[in-house]
mmCIF file with all atom_site columns, C-alpha atoms in Angstrom:
data_model
loop_
_atom_site.group_PDB
_atom_site.id
_atom_site.type_symbol
_atom_site.label_atom_id
_atom_site.label_alt_id
_atom_site.label_comp_id
_atom_site.label_asym_id
_atom_site.label_entity_id
_atom_site.label_seq_id
_atom_site.pdbx_PDB_ins_code
_atom_site.Cartn_x
_atom_site.Cartn_y
_atom_site.Cartn_z
_atom_site.occupancy
_atom_site.B_iso_or_equiv
_atom_site.pdbx_formal_charge
_atom_site.auth_seq_id
_atom_site.auth_comp_id
_atom_site.auth_asym_id
_atom_site.auth_atom_id
_atom_site.pdbx_PDB_model_num
ATOM 1   C CA . UNK A 1 1   ? -32.848 -10.119 -59.146 1.00 65.00 ? 23  UNK A CA 1
ATOM 2   C CA . UNK A 1 2   ? -31.251 -8.159  -56.303 1.00 75.00 ? 24  UNK A CA 1
ATOM 3   C CA . UNK A 1 3   ? -33.467 -5.786  -54.442 1.00 82.00 ? 25  UNK A CA 1
ATOM 4   C CA . UNK A 1 4   ? -31.266 -2.827  -53.810 1.00 84.00 ? 26  UNK A CA 1
ATOM 5   C CA . UNK A 1 5   ? -33.478 -1.518  -51.043 1.00 85.00 ? 27  UNK A CA 1
ATOM 6   C CA . UNK A 1 6   ? -32.935 -4.742  -49.019 1.00 84.00 ? 28  UNK A CA 1
ATOM 7   C CA . UNK A 1 7   ? -29.245 -4.594  -49.592 1.00 83.00 ? 29  UNK A CA 1
ATOM 8   C CA . UNK A 1 8   ? -29.075 -1.012  -48.423 1.00 87.00 ? 30  UNK A CA 1
ATOM 9   C CA . UNK A 1 9   ? -31.220 -1.836  -45.369 1.00 87.00 ? 31  UNK A CA 1
ATOM 10  C CA . UNK A 1 10  ? -28.897 -4.765  -44.393 1.00 85.00 ? 32  UNK A CA 1
ATOM 11  C CA . UNK A 1 11  ? -25.805 -2.602  -44.904 1.00 88.00 ? 33  UNK A CA 1
ATOM 12  C CA . UNK A 1 12  ? -27.231 -0.059  -42.462 1.00 89.00 ? 34  UNK A CA 1
ATOM 13  C CA . UNK A 1 13  ? -28.192 -2.643  -39.974 1.00 91.00 ? 35  UNK A CA 1
ATOM 14  C CA . UNK A 1 14  ? -24.583 -4.220  -40.150 1.00 89.00 ? 36  UNK A CA 1
ATOM 15  C CA . UNK A 1 15  ? -23.035 -0.786  -39.851 1.00 88.00 ? 37  UNK A CA 1
ATOM 16  C CA . UNK A 1 16  ? -25.162 0.099   -36.823 1.00 89.00 ? 38  UNK A CA 1
ATOM 17  C CA . UNK A 1 17  ? -24.566 -3.272  -35.272 1.00 88.00 ? 39  UNK A CA 1
ATOM 18  C CA . UNK A 1 18  ? -20.745 -2.806  -35.721 1.00 88.00 ? 40  UNK A CA 1
ATOM 19  C CA . UNK A 1 19  ? -20.882 0.679   -34.130 1.00 91.00 ? 41  UNK A CA 1
ATOM 20  C CA . UNK A 1 20  ? -22.795 -0.701  -31.121 1.00 88.00 ? 42  UNK A CA 1
ATOM 21  C CA . UNK A 1 21  ? -20.347 -3.642  -30.838 1.00 87.00 ? 43  UNK A CA 1
ATOM 22  C CA . UNK A 1 22  ? -17.299 -1.295  -30.841 1.00 89.00 ? 44  UNK A CA 1
ATOM 23  C CA . UNK A 1 23  ? -18.915 0.994   -28.176 1.00 87.00 ? 45  UNK A CA 1
ATOM 24  C CA . UNK A 1 24  ? -19.620 -1.960  -25.926 1.00 86.00 ? 46  UNK A CA 1
ATOM 25  C CA . UNK A 1 25  ? -16.090 -3.259  -26.302 1.00 86.00 ? 47  UNK A CA 1
ATOM 26  C CA . UNK A 1 26  ? -14.649 0.127   -25.464 1.00 85.00 ? 48  UNK A CA 1
ATOM 27  C CA . UNK A 1 27  ? -16.927 0.377   -22.363 1.00 80.00 ? 49  UNK A CA 1
ATOM 28  C CA . UNK A 1 28  ? -15.921 -2.898  -20.964 1.00 81.00 ? 50  UNK A CA 1
ATOM 29  C CA . UNK A 1 29  ? -12.335 -2.393  -21.878 1.00 76.00 ? 51  UNK A CA 1
ATOM 30  C CA . UNK A 1 30  ? -12.233 0.858   -19.814 1.00 74.00 ? 52  UNK A CA 1
ATOM 31  C CA . UNK A 1 31  ? -14.131 -0.540  -16.756 1.00 67.00 ? 53  UNK A CA 1
ATOM 32  C CA . UNK A 1 32  ? -11.700 -3.572  -16.733 1.00 62.00 ? 54  UNK A CA 1
ATOM 33  C CA . UNK A 1 33  ? -8.646  -1.176  -16.665 1.00 59.00 ? 55  UNK A CA 1
ATOM 34  C CA . UNK A 1 34  ? -10.223 0.908   -13.881 1.00 55.00 ? 56  UNK A CA 1
ATOM 35  C CA . UNK A 1 35  ? -10.537 -2.230  -11.667 1.00 52.00 ? 57  UNK A CA 1
ATOM 36  C CA . UNK A 1 36  ? -7.031  -3.295  -12.318 1.00 50.00 ? 58  UNK A CA 1
ATOM 37  C CA . UNK A 1 37  ? -5.581  0.096   -11.486 1.00 46.00 ? 59  UNK A CA 1
ATOM 38  C CA . UNK A 1 38  ? -7.551  0.086   -8.081  1.00 49.00 ? 60  UNK A CA 1
ATOM 39  C CA . UNK A 1 39  ? -6.086  -3.381  -7.358  1.00 45.00 ? 61  UNK A CA 1
ATOM 40  C CA . UNK A 1 40  ? -2.568  -2.199  -7.977  1.00 42.00 ? 62  UNK A CA 1
ATOM 41  C CA . UNK A 1 41  ? -3.195  0.905   -5.747  1.00 43.00 ? 63  UNK A CA 1
ATOM 42  C CA . UNK A 1 42  ? -4.159  -1.423  -2.830  1.00 42.00 ? 64  UNK A CA 1
ATOM 43  C CA . UNK A 1 43  ? -1.173  -3.644  -3.427  1.00 41.00 ? 65  UNK A CA 1
ATOM 44  C CA . UNK A 1 44  ? 1.089   -0.517  -3.398  1.00 45.00 ? 66  UNK A CA 1
ATOM 45  C CA . UNK A 1 45  ? -0.596  0.621   -0.145  1.00 68.00 ? 67  UNK A CA 1
ATOM 46  C CA . UNK A 1 46  ? -0.196  -2.881  1.482   1.00 84.00 ? 68  UNK A CA 1
ATOM 47  C CA . UNK A 1 47  ? 3.480   -2.969  0.503   1.00 87.00 ? 69  UNK A CA 1
ATOM 48  C CA . UNK A 1 48  ? 4.030   0.536   1.831   1.00 90.00 ? 70  UNK A CA 1
ATOM 49  C CA . UNK A 1 49  ? 2.237   -0.523  5.084   1.00 91.00 ? 71  UNK A CA 1
ATOM 50  C CA . UNK A 1 50  ? 4.312   -3.609  5.431   1.00 92.00 ? 72  UNK A CA 1
ATOM 51  C CA . UNK A 1 51  ? 7.512   -1.614  4.994   1.00 94.00 ? 73  UNK A CA 1
ATOM 52  C CA . UNK A 1 52  ? 6.415   0.849   7.637   1.00 93.00 ? 74  UNK A CA 1
ATOM 53  C CA . UNK A 1 53  ? 5.450   -1.972  10.079  1.00 94.00 ? 75  UNK A CA 1
ATOM 54  C CA . UNK A 1 54  ? 8.907   -3.630  9.544   1.00 95.00 ? 76  UNK A CA 1
ATOM 55  C CA . UNK A 1 55  ? 10.645  -0.368  10.251  1.00 94.00 ? 77  UNK A CA 1
ATOM 56  C CA . UNK A 1 56  ? 8.383   0.281   13.343  1.00 94.00 ? 78  UNK A CA 1
ATOM 57  C CA . UNK A 1 57  ? 8.707   -3.143  14.935  1.00 93.00 ? 79  UNK A CA 1
ATOM 58  C CA . UNK A 1 58  ? 12.277  -4.213  14.153  1.00 94.00 ? 80  UNK A CA 1
ATOM 59  C CA . UNK A 1 59  ? 14.434  -2.590  16.893  1.00 92.00 ? 81  UNK A CA 1
ATOM 60  C CA . UNK A 1 60  ? 17.084  -3.616  19.395  1.00 91.00 ? 82  UNK A CA 1
ATOM 61  C CA . UNK A 1 61  ? 15.283  -1.529  22.156  1.00 88.00 ? 83  UNK A CA 1
ATOM 62  C CA . UNK A 1 62  ? 12.508  1.000   22.312  1.00 87.00 ? 84  UNK A CA 1
ATOM 63  C CA . UNK A 1 63  ? 13.493  4.185   20.517  1.00 88.00 ? 85  UNK A CA 1
ATOM 64  C CA . UNK A 1 64  ? 16.443  2.659   18.577  1.00 91.00 ? 86  UNK A CA 1
ATOM 65  C CA . UNK A 1 65  ? 14.599  2.581   15.307  1.00 92.00 ? 87  UNK A CA 1
ATOM 66  C CA . UNK A 1 66  ? 13.407  6.219   15.122  1.00 92.00 ? 88  UNK A CA 1
ATOM 67  C CA . UNK A 1 67  ? 15.269  6.965   12.059  1.00 93.00 ? 89  UNK A CA 1
ATOM 68  C CA . UNK A 1 68  ? 13.840  3.903   10.309  1.00 94.00 ? 90  UNK A CA 1
ATOM 69  C CA . UNK A 1 69  ? 10.155  4.807   10.799  1.00 92.00 ? 91  UNK A CA 1
ATOM 70  C CA . UNK A 1 70  ? 10.460  8.564   10.638  1.00 94.00 ? 92  UNK A CA 1
ATOM 71  C CA . UNK A 1 71  ? 10.123  8.786   6.826   1.00 94.00 ? 93  UNK A CA 1
ATOM 72  C CA . UNK A 1 72  ? 6.719   7.126   6.992   1.00 93.00 ? 94  UNK A CA 1
ATOM 73  C CA . UNK A 1 73  ? 5.196   9.671   9.468   1.00 93.00 ? 95  UNK A CA 1
ATOM 74  C CA . UNK A 1 74  ? 4.065   13.310  9.339   1.00 93.00 ? 96  UNK A CA 1
ATOM 75  C CA . UNK A 1 75  ? 5.931   15.521  11.752  1.00 95.00 ? 97  UNK A CA 1
ATOM 76  C CA . UNK A 1 76  ? 2.952   15.610  14.082  1.00 95.00 ? 98  UNK A CA 1
ATOM 77  C CA . UNK A 1 77  ? 2.827   11.814  14.227  1.00 94.00 ? 99  UNK A CA 1
ATOM 78  C CA . UNK A 1 78  ? 6.485   11.484  14.710  1.00 94.00 ? 100 UNK A CA 1
ATOM 79  C CA . UNK A 1 79  ? 6.363   13.969  17.675  1.00 94.00 ? 101 UNK A CA 1
ATOM 80  C CA . UNK A 1 80  ? 3.562   11.956  19.246  1.00 94.00 ? 102 UNK A CA 1
ATOM 81  C CA . UNK A 1 81  ? 5.531   8.684   18.933  1.00 92.00 ? 103 UNK A CA 1
ATOM 82  C CA . UNK A 1 82  ? 8.587   10.409  20.513  1.00 92.00 ? 104 UNK A CA 1
ATOM 83  C CA . UNK A 1 83  ? 6.293   11.592  23.389  1.00 92.00 ? 105 UNK A CA 1
ATOM 84  C CA . UNK A 1 84  ? 4.862   8.107   23.823  1.00 90.00 ? 106 UNK A CA 1
ATOM 85  C CA . UNK A 1 85  ? 8.365   6.548   23.920  1.00 89.00 ? 107 UNK A CA 1
ATOM 86  C CA . UNK A 1 86  ? 9.583   9.112   26.482  1.00 90.00 ? 108 UNK A CA 1
ATOM 87  C CA . UNK A 1 87  ? 6.641   8.553   28.779  1.00 90.00 ? 109 UNK A CA 1
ATOM 88  C CA . UNK A 1 88  ? 7.926   7.305   32.138  1.00 89.00 ? 110 UNK A CA 1
ATOM 89  C CA . UNK A 1 89  ? 5.170   4.681   32.523  1.00 88.00 ? 111 UNK A CA 1
ATOM 90  C CA . UNK A 1 90  ? 5.968   3.363   28.973  1.00 85.00 ? 112 UNK A CA 1
ATOM 91  C CA . UNK A 1 91  ? 9.728   3.268   29.741  1.00 85.00 ? 113 UNK A CA 1
ATOM 92  C CA . UNK A 1 92  ? 9.039   1.281   32.859  1.00 85.00 ? 114 UNK A CA 1
ATOM 93  C CA . UNK A 1 93  ? 6.903   -1.309  31.034  1.00 83.00 ? 115 UNK A CA 1
ATOM 94  C CA . UNK A 1 94  ? 9.420   -1.741  28.190  1.00 85.00 ? 116 UNK A CA 1
ATOM 95  C CA . UNK A 1 95  ? 12.670  -1.437  30.076  1.00 84.00 ? 117 UNK A CA 1
ATOM 96  C CA . UNK A 1 96  ? 13.151  -5.234  30.216  1.00 85.00 ? 118 UNK A CA 1
ATOM 97  C CA . UNK A 1 97  ? 12.219  -5.818  26.499  1.00 87.00 ? 119 UNK A CA 1
ATOM 98  C CA . UNK A 1 98  ? 14.659  -5.868  23.672  1.00 88.00 ? 120 UNK A CA 1
ATOM 99  C CA . UNK A 1 99  ? 15.329  -7.293  20.187  1.00 90.00 ? 121 UNK A CA 1
ATOM 100 C CA . UNK A 1 100 ? 11.988  -6.690  18.779  1.00 92.00 ? 122 UNK A CA 1
ATOM 101 C CA . UNK A 1 101 ? 11.351  -8.477  15.388  1.00 94.00 ? 123 UNK A CA 1
ATOM 102 C CA . UNK A 1 102 ? 8.319   -8.110  13.044  1.00 94.00 ? 124 UNK A CA 1
ATOM 103 C CA . UNK A 1 103 ? 6.926   -11.453 12.154  1.00 95.00 ? 125 UNK A CA 1
ATOM 104 C CA . UNK A 1 104 ? 3.645   -10.890 10.104  1.00 94.00 ? 126 UNK A CA 1
ATOM 105 C CA . UNK A 1 105 ? 0.682   -8.663  9.764   1.00 92.00 ? 127 UNK A CA 1
ATOM 106 C CA . UNK A 1 106 ? -2.905  -8.890  8.570   1.00 92.00 ? 128 UNK A CA 1
ATOM 107 C CA . UNK A 1 107 ? -3.627  -5.634  6.819   1.00 90.00 ? 129 UNK A CA 1
ATOM 108 C CA . UNK A 1 108 ? -7.008  -4.069  5.822   1.00 89.00 ? 130 UNK A CA 1
ATOM 109 C CA . UNK A 1 109 ? -6.743  -1.102  3.671   1.00 88.00 ? 131 UNK A CA 1
ATOM 110 C CA . UNK A 1 110 ? -9.716  1.288   3.655   1.00 84.00 ? 132 UNK A CA 1
ATOM 111 C CA . UNK A 1 111 ? -11.367 1.971   0.304   1.00 80.00 ? 133 UNK A CA 1
ATOM 112 C CA . UNK A 1 112 ? -13.348 5.167   1.163   1.00 81.00 ? 134 UNK A CA 1
ATOM 113 C CA . UNK A 1 113 ? -10.997 6.789   3.730   1.00 84.00 ? 135 UNK A CA 1
ATOM 114 C CA . UNK A 1 114 ? -7.177  6.843   3.976   1.00 87.00 ? 136 UNK A CA 1
ATOM 115 C CA . UNK A 1 115 ? -7.205  4.415   6.917   1.00 90.00 ? 137 UNK A CA 1
ATOM 116 C CA . UNK A 1 116 ? -5.360  1.072   7.436   1.00 91.00 ? 138 UNK A CA 1
ATOM 117 C CA . UNK A 1 117 ? -6.098  -1.494  10.123  1.00 91.00 ? 139 UNK A CA 1
ATOM 118 C CA . UNK A 1 118 ? -3.234  -3.912  10.868  1.00 92.00 ? 140 UNK A CA 1
ATOM 119 C CA . UNK A 1 119 ? -3.003  -6.765  13.265  1.00 92.00 ? 141 UNK A CA 1
ATOM 120 C CA . UNK A 1 120 ? 0.722   -7.235  13.863  1.00 93.00 ? 142 UNK A CA 1
ATOM 121 C CA . UNK A 1 121 ? 2.573   -10.213 15.332  1.00 94.00 ? 143 UNK A CA 1
ATOM 122 C CA . UNK A 1 122 ? 6.106   -9.618  16.597  1.00 93.00 ? 144 UNK A CA 1
ATOM 123 C CA . UNK A 1 123 ? 8.762   -11.314 18.855  1.00 93.00 ? 145 UNK A CA 1
ATOM 124 C CA . UNK A 1 124 ? 10.844  -9.702  21.599  1.00 91.00 ? 146 UNK A CA 1
ATOM 125 C CA . UNK A 1 125 ? 13.196  -10.825 24.259  1.00 90.00 ? 147 UNK A CA 1
ATOM 126 C CA . UNK A 1 126 ? 11.910  -10.452 27.738  1.00 87.00 ? 148 UNK A CA 1
ATOM 127 C CA . UNK A 1 127 ? 15.025  -9.993  30.045  1.00 83.00 ? 149 UNK A CA 1
ATOM 128 C CA . UNK A 1 128 ? 14.720  -10.711 33.750  1.00 75.00 ? 150 UNK A CA 1
ATOM 129 C CA . UNK A 1 129 ? 16.549  -8.418  36.166  1.00 65.00 ? 151 UNK A CA 1
ATOM 130 C CA . UNK A 1 130 ? 19.900  -9.616  37.587  1.00 57.00 ? 152 UNK A CA 1
ATOM 131 C CA . UNK A 1 131 ? 19.761  -11.103 40.969  1.00 55.00 ? 153 UNK A CA 1
ATOM 132 C CA . UNK A 1 132 ? 22.696  -10.916 43.409  1.00 51.00 ? 154 UNK A CA 1
ATOM 133 C CA . UNK A 1 133 ? 23.105  -14.574 43.328  1.00 53.00 ? 155 UNK A CA 1
ATOM 134 C CA . UNK A 1 134 ? 23.087  -14.820 39.508  1.00 59.00 ? 156 UNK A CA 1
ATOM 135 C CA . UNK A 1 135 ? 25.717  -13.366 37.240  1.00 59.00 ? 157 UNK A CA 1
ATOM 136 C CA . UNK A 1 136 ? 23.624  -13.473 33.993  1.00 64.00 ? 158 UNK A CA 1
ATOM 137 C CA . UNK A 1 137 ? 20.220  -12.263 33.029  1.00 65.00 ? 159 UNK A CA 1
ATOM 138 C CA . UNK A 1 138 ? 17.539  -14.757 31.887  1.00 78.00 ? 160 UNK A CA 1
ATOM 139 C CA . UNK A 1 139 ? 16.132  -14.056 28.465  1.00 81.00 ? 161 UNK A CA 1
ATOM 140 C CA . UNK A 1 140 ? 12.823  -15.464 27.236  1.00 86.00 ? 162 UNK A CA 1
ATOM 141 C CA . UNK A 1 141 ? 11.672  -14.996 23.654  1.00 87.00 ? 163 UNK A CA 1
ATOM 142 C CA . UNK A 1 142 ? 8.067   -13.891 23.586  1.00 88.00 ? 164 UNK A CA 1
ATOM 143 C CA . UNK A 1 143 ? 5.584   -13.469 20.807  1.00 90.00 ? 165 UNK A CA 1
ATOM 144 C CA . UNK A 1 144 ? 2.863   -10.786 21.049  1.00 89.00 ? 166 UNK A CA 1
ATOM 145 C CA . UNK A 1 145 ? 0.319   -9.166  18.676  1.00 90.00 ? 167 UNK A CA 1
ATOM 146 C CA . UNK A 1 146 ? -1.864  -6.133  18.767  1.00 87.00 ? 168 UNK A CA 1
ATOM 147 C CA . UNK A 1 147 ? -3.883  -4.175  16.296  1.00 92.00 ? 169 UNK A CA 1
ATOM 148 C CA . UNK A 1 148 ? -3.144  -0.647  14.974  1.00 92.00 ? 170 UNK A CA 1
ATOM 149 C CA . UNK A 1 149 ? -5.323  1.855   13.137  1.00 93.00 ? 171 UNK A CA 1
ATOM 150 C CA . UNK A 1 150 ? -3.049  4.008   10.879  1.00 92.00 ? 172 UNK A CA 1
ATOM 151 C CA . UNK A 1 151 ? -4.624  7.177   9.600   1.00 91.00 ? 173 UNK A CA 1
ATOM 152 C CA . UNK A 1 152 ? -2.956  8.540   6.487   1.00 90.00 ? 174 UNK A CA 1
ATOM 153 C CA . UNK A 1 153 ? -2.663  12.091  5.184   1.00 88.00 ? 175 UNK A CA 1
ATOM 154 C CA . UNK A 1 154 ? -1.231  13.301  1.799   1.00 86.00 ? 176 UNK A CA 1
ATOM 155 C CA . UNK A 1 155 ? 1.870   15.559  2.331   1.00 87.00 ? 177 UNK A CA 1
ATOM 156 C CA . UNK A 1 156 ? 3.759   16.811  -0.775  1.00 87.00 ? 178 UNK A CA 1
ATOM 157 C CA . UNK A 1 157 ? 2.309   14.134  -2.907  1.00 83.00 ? 179 UNK A CA 1
ATOM 158 C CA . UNK A 1 158 ? 3.064   11.318  -0.498  1.00 86.00 ? 180 UNK A CA 1
ATOM 159 C CA . UNK A 1 159 ? 0.770   9.311   1.735   1.00 88.00 ? 181 UNK A CA 1
ATOM 160 C CA . UNK A 1 160 ? 2.189   9.639   5.247   1.00 90.00 ? 182 UNK A CA 1
ATOM 161 C CA . UNK A 1 161 ? 0.885   8.264   8.534   1.00 91.00 ? 183 UNK A CA 1
ATOM 162 C CA . UNK A 1 162 ? -0.801  11.123  10.533  1.00 92.00 ? 184 UNK A CA 1
ATOM 163 C CA . UNK A 1 163 ? -1.957  9.095   13.468  1.00 93.00 ? 185 UNK A CA 1
ATOM 164 C CA . UNK A 1 164 ? -1.258  5.678   15.016  1.00 92.00 ? 186 UNK A CA 1
ATOM 165 C CA . UNK A 1 165 ? -3.766  4.250   17.417  1.00 92.00 ? 187 UNK A CA 1
ATOM 166 C CA . UNK A 1 166 ? -3.880  0.877   19.150  1.00 89.00 ? 188 UNK A CA 1
ATOM 167 C CA . UNK A 1 167 ? -7.292  -0.653  18.628  1.00 90.00 ? 189 UNK A CA 1
ATOM 168 C CA . UNK A 1 168 ? -9.092  -3.879  19.456  1.00 86.00 ? 190 UNK A CA 1
ATOM 169 C CA . UNK A 1 169 ? -10.177 -5.756  16.324  1.00 77.00 ? 191 UNK A CA 1
ATOM 170 C CA . UNK A 1 170 ? -11.630 -8.798  18.050  1.00 68.00 ? 192 UNK A CA 1
ATOM 171 C CA . UNK A 1 171 ? -15.208 -9.714  17.346  1.00 62.00 ? 193 UNK A CA 1
ATOM 172 C CA . UNK A 1 172 ? -17.656 -8.219  19.739  1.00 57.00 ? 194 UNK A CA 1
ATOM 173 C CA . UNK A 1 173 ? -19.463 -10.860 21.855  1.00 53.00 ? 195 UNK A CA 1
ATOM 174 C CA . UNK A 1 174 ? -23.128 -10.938 22.676  1.00 48.00 ? 196 UNK A CA 1
ATOM 175 C CA . UNK A 1 175 ? -22.678 -9.017  25.894  1.00 50.00 ? 197 UNK A CA 1
ATOM 176 C CA . UNK A 1 176 ? -20.284 -6.598  24.276  1.00 52.00 ? 198 UNK A CA 1
ATOM 177 C CA . UNK A 1 177 ? -16.651 -6.315  25.032  1.00 51.00 ? 199 UNK A CA 1
ATOM 178 C CA . UNK A 1 178 ? -14.784 -4.389  27.716  1.00 49.00 ? 200 UNK A CA 1
ATOM 179 C CA . UNK A 1 179 ? -12.082 -2.128  26.523  1.00 45.00 ? 201 UNK A CA 1
ATOM 180 C CA . UNK A 1 180 ? -9.043  -1.174  28.479  1.00 43.00 ? 202 UNK A CA 1
ATOM 181 C CA . UNK A 1 181 ? -6.388  1.647   28.348  1.00 42.00 ? 203 UNK A CA 1
ATOM 182 C CA . UNK A 1 182 ? -4.257  -0.254  25.714  1.00 43.00 ? 204 UNK A CA 1
ATOM 183 C CA . UNK A 1 183 ? -7.200  -0.867  23.320  1.00 45.00 ? 205 UNK A CA 1
ATOM 184 C CA . UNK A 1 184 ? -9.483  2.006   23.531  1.00 45.00 ? 206 UNK A CA 1
ATOM 185 C CA . UNK A 1 185 ? -11.561 1.292   20.417  1.00 48.00 ? 207 UNK A CA 1
ATOM 186 C CA . UNK A 1 186 ? -13.456 -1.832  19.519  1.00 49.00 ? 208 UNK A CA 1
ATOM 187 C CA . UNK A 1 187 ? -13.945 -2.237  15.827  1.00 51.00 ? 209 UNK A CA 1
ATOM 188 C CA . UNK A 1 188 ? -15.859 -5.051  14.230  1.00 50.00 ? 210 UNK A CA 1
ATOM 189 C CA . UNK A 1 189 ? -14.357 -5.827  10.786  1.00 51.00 ? 211 UNK A CA 1
ATOM 190 C CA . UNK A 1 190 ? -17.591 -7.544  9.654   1.00 50.00 ? 212 UNK A CA 1
ATOM 191 C CA . UNK A 1 191 ? -19.670 -4.365  10.146  1.00 47.00 ? 213 UNK A CA 1
ATOM 192 C CA . UNK A 1 192 ? -16.766 -2.284  8.581   1.00 47.00 ? 214 UNK A CA 1
ATOM 193 C CA . UNK A 1 193 ? -16.899 -4.263  5.339   1.00 44.00 ? 215 UNK A CA 1
ATOM 194 C CA . UNK A 1 194 ? -20.766 -3.973  4.887   1.00 42.00 ? 216 UNK A CA 1
ATOM 195 C CA . UNK A 1 195 ? -21.919 -1.297  2.404   1.00 40.00 ? 217 UNK A CA 1
ATOM 196 C CA . UNK A 1 196 ? -24.103 1.419   3.867   1.00 34.00 ? 218 UNK A CA 1
#
């Protein structure tokens, strides 16, 4: 005959196991969605950074693209960029450079802080000065790259760049690495990615 106590016992075990199984499925389902939403946020940030870099580096001459990159910057960062472009030393260094074109970038989006590191490669035409004997200028296409640290700030619900810094992202050698005025900070990406 059927022992009703055993049937009741197995029903309770089955019901408890079902509840535990449902709770586990809910837990893993939610954690899976959290990871995918974080991935999409970093993809959006990378796309936004790439759009800014294209606007920032694609220009006929220095200063001709101000309207293109202004929407990506805070007012303070935009004023700093204008001041940099108007600096007499900078004007002299870039006076014979034109037709800048963005080529590519390696982008590292910060997970804990609103910071992006980007190593950008771009082309430009280097124009030689006219000589009296020559009627035409000589133009040489040059490829260059350097690294930027972009610090973001939220303004009216948008992530805008608050500071642009040129940094050196090259690995640090055994004896250390000298910095110069164009690359004031040395950042080792291997150390940056380690958890503290």
